[in-house]
mmCIF file with all atom_site columns, C-alpha atoms in Angstrom:
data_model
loop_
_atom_site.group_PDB
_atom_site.id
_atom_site.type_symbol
_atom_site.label_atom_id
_atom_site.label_alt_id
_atom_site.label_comp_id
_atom_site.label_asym_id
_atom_site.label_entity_id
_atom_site.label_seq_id
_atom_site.pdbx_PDB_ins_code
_atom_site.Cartn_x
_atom_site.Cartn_y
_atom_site.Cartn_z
_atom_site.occupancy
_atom_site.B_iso_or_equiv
_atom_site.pdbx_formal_charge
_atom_site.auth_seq_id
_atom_site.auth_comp_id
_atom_site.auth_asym_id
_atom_site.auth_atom_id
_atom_site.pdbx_PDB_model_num
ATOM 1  C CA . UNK A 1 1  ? 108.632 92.481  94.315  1.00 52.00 ? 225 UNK A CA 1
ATOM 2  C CA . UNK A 1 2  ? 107.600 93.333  90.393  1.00 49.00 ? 226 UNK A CA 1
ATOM 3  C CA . UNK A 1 3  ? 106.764 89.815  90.228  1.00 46.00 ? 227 UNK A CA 1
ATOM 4  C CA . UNK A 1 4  ? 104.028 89.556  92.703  1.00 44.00 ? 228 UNK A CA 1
ATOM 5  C CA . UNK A 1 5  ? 100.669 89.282  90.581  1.00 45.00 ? 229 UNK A CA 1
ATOM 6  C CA . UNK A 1 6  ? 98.014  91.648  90.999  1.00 51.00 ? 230 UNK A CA 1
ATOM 7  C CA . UNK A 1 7  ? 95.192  89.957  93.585  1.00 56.00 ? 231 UNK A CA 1
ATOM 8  C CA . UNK A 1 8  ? 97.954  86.955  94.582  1.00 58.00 ? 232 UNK A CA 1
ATOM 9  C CA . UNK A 1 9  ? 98.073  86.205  97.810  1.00 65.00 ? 233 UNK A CA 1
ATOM 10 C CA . UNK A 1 10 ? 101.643 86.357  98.824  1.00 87.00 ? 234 UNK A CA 1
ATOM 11 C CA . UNK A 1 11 ? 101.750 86.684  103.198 1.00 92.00 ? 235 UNK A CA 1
ATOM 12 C CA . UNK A 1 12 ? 105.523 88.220  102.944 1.00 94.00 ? 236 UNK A CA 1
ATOM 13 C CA . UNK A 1 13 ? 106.387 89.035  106.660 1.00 95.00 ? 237 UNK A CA 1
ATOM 14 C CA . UNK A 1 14 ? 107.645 92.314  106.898 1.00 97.00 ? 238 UNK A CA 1
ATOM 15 C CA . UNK A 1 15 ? 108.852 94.545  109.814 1.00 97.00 ? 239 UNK A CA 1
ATOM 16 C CA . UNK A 1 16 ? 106.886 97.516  110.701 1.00 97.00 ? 240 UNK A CA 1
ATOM 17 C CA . UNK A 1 17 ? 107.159 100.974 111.304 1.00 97.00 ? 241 UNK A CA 1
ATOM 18 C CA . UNK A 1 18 ? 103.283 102.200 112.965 1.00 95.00 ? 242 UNK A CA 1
ATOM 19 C CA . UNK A 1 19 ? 102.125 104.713 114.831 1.00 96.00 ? 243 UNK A CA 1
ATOM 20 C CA . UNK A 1 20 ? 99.133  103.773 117.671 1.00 95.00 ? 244 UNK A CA 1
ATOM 21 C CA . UNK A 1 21 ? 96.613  106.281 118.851 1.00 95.00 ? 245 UNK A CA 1
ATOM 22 C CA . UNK A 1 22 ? 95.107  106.746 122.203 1.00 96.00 ? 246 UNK A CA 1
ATOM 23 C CA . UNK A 1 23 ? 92.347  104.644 121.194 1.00 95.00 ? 247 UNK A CA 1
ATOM 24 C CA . UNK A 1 24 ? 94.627  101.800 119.731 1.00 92.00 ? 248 UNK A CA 1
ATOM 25 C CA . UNK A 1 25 ? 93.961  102.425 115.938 1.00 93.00 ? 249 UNK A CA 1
ATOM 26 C CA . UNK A 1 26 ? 97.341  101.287 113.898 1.00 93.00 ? 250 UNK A CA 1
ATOM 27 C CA . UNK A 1 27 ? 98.576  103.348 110.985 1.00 96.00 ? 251 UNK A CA 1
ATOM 28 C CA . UNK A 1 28 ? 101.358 101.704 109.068 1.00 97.00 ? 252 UNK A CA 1
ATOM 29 C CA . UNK A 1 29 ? 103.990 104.217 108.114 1.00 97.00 ? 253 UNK A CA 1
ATOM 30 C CA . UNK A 1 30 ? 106.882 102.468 106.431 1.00 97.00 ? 254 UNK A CA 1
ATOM 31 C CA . UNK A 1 31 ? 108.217 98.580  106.306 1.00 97.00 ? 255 UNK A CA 1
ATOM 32 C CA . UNK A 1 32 ? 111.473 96.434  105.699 1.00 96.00 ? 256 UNK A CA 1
ATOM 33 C CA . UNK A 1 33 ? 110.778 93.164  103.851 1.00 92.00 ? 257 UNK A CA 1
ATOM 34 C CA . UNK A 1 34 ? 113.543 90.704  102.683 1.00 91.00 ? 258 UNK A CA 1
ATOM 35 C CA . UNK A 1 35 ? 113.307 89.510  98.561  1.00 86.00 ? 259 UNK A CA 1
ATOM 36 C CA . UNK A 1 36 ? 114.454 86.547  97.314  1.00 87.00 ? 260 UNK A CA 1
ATOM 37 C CA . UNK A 1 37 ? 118.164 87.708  97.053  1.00 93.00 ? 261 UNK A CA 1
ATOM 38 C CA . UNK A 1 38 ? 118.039 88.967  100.926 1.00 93.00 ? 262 UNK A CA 1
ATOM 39 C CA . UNK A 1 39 ? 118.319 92.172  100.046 1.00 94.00 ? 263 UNK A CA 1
ATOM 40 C CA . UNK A 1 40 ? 116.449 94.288  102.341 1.00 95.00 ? 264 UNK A CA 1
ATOM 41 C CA . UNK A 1 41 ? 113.921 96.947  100.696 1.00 93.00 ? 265 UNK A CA 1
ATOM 42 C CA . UNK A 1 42 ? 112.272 99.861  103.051 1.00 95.00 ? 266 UNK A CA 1
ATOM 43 C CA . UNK A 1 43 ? 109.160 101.648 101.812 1.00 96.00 ? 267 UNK A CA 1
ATOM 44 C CA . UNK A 1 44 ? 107.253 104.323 102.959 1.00 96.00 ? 268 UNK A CA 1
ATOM 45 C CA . UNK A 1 45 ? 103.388 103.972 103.297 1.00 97.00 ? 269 UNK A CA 1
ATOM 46 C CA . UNK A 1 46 ? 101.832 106.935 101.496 1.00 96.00 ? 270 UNK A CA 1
ATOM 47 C CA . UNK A 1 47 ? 98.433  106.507 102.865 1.00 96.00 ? 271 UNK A CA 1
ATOM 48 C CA . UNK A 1 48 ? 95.677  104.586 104.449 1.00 97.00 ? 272 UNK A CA 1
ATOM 49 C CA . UNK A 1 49 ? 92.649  104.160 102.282 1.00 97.00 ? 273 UNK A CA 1
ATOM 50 C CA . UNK A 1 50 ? 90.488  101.260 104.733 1.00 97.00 ? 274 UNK A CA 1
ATOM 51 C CA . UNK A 1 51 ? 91.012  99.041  107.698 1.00 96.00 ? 275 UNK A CA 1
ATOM 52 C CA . UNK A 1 52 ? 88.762  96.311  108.546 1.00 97.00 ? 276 UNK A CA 1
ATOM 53 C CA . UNK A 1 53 ? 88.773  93.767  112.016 1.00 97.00 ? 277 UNK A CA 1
ATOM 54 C CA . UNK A 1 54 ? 88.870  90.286  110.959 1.00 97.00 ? 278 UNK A CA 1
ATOM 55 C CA . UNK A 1 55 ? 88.020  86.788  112.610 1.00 97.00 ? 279 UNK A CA 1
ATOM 56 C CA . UNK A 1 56 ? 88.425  84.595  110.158 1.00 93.00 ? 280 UNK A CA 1
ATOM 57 C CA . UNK A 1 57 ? 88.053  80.629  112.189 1.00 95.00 ? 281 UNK A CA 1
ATOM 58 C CA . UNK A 1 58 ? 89.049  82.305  115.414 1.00 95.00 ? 282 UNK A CA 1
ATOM 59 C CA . UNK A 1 59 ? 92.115  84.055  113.951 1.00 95.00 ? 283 UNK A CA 1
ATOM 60 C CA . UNK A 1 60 ? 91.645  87.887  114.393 1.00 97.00 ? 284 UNK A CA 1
ATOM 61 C CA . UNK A 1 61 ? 93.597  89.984  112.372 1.00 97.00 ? 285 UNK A CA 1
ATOM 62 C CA . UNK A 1 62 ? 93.427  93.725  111.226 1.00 97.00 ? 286 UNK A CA 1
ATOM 63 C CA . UNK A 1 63 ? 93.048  94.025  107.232 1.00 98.00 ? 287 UNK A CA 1
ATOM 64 C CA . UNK A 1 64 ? 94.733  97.535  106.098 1.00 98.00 ? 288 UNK A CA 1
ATOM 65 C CA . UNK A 1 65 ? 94.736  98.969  102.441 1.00 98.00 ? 289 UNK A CA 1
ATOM 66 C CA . UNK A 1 66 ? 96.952  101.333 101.265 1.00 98.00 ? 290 UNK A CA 1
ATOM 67 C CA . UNK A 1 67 ? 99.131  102.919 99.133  1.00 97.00 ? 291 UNK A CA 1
ATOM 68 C CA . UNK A 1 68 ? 103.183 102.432 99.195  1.00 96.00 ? 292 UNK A CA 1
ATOM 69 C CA . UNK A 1 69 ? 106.145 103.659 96.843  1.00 93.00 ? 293 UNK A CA 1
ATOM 70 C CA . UNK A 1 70 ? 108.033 100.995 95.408  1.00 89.00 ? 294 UNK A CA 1
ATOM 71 C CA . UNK A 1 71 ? 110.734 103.013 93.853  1.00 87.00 ? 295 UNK A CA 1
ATOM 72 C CA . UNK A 1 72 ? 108.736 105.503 91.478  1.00 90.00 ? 296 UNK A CA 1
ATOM 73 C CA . UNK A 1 73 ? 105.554 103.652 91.298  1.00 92.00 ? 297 UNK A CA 1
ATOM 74 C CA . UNK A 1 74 ? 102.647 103.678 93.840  1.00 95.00 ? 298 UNK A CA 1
ATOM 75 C CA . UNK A 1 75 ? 101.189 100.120 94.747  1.00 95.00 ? 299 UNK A CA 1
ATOM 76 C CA . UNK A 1 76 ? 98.045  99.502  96.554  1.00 97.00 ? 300 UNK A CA 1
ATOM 77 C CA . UNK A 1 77 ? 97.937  96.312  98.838  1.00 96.00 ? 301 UNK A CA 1
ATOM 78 C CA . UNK A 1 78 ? 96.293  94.562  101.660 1.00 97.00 ? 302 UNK A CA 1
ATOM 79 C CA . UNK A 1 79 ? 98.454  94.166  104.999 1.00 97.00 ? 303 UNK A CA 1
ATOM 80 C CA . UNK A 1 80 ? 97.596  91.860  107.428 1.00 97.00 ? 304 UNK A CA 1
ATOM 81 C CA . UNK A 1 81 ? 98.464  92.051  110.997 1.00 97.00 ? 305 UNK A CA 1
ATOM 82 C CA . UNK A 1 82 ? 97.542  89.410  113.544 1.00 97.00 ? 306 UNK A CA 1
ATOM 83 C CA . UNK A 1 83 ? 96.657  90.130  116.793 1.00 96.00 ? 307 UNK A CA 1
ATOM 84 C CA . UNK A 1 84 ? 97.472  87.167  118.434 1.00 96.00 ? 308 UNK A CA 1
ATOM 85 C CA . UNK A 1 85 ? 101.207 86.603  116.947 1.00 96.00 ? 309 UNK A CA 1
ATOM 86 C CA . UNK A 1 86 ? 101.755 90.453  116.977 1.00 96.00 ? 310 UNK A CA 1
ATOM 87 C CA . UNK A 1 87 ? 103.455 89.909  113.076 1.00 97.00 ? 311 UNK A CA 1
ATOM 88 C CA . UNK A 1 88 ? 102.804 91.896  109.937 1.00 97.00 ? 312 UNK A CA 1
ATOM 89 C CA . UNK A 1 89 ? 102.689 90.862  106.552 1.00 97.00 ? 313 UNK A CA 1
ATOM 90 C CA . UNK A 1 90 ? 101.997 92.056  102.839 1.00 96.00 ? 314 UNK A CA 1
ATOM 91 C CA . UNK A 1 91 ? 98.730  89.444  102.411 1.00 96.00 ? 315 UNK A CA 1
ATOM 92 C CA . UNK A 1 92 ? 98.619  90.400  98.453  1.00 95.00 ? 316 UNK A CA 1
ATOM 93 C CA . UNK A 1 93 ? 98.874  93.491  95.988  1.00 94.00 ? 317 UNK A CA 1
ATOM 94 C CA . UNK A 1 94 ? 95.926  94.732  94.405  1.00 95.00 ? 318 UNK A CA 1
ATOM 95 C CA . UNK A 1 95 ? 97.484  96.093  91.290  1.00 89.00 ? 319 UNK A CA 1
#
């Protein structure tokens, strides 16, 4: 994953751990993503700075910021989750 570039888009899929509340807001908690070796990493979302509802040409999607641990370091990135396939991905990291 250290050789994503900062601002790249790179729509990994990833398997998600959330939690929903009553009104239907998703918080991401943790992930599983496969790397190029399929090795499978888990992280643990430390926290949830934005989330913003996206149509983008009749695609909807929810756009989620935050912070995860990747090993010792903290990385901020932007997951995507579309509402109409129900999958989650890591759309890029922003440093």
């Amino acid at each position: 994953m250290g050789s994503a570039a900062a601002n790249q888009a790179v729509n990994l899929p990833v398997q998600m751990m959330n939690l929903v509340d009553r009104s239907g807001r998703l918080t991401p908690m943790g992930f599983r993503y496969e790397d190029e070796e399929h090795q499978i990493h888990s992280i643990k979302v430390n926290r949830v700075i934005c989330r913003e509802k996206l149509n983008l040409a009749g695609i909807r999607e929810i756009k989620i910021i935050c912070g995860a641990c990747f090993g010792e370091t903290e990385r901020l990135l932007e997951l995507r989750y579309s509402v109409d396939s129900q999958q989650w991905r890591i759309y890029q990291f922003l440093n």
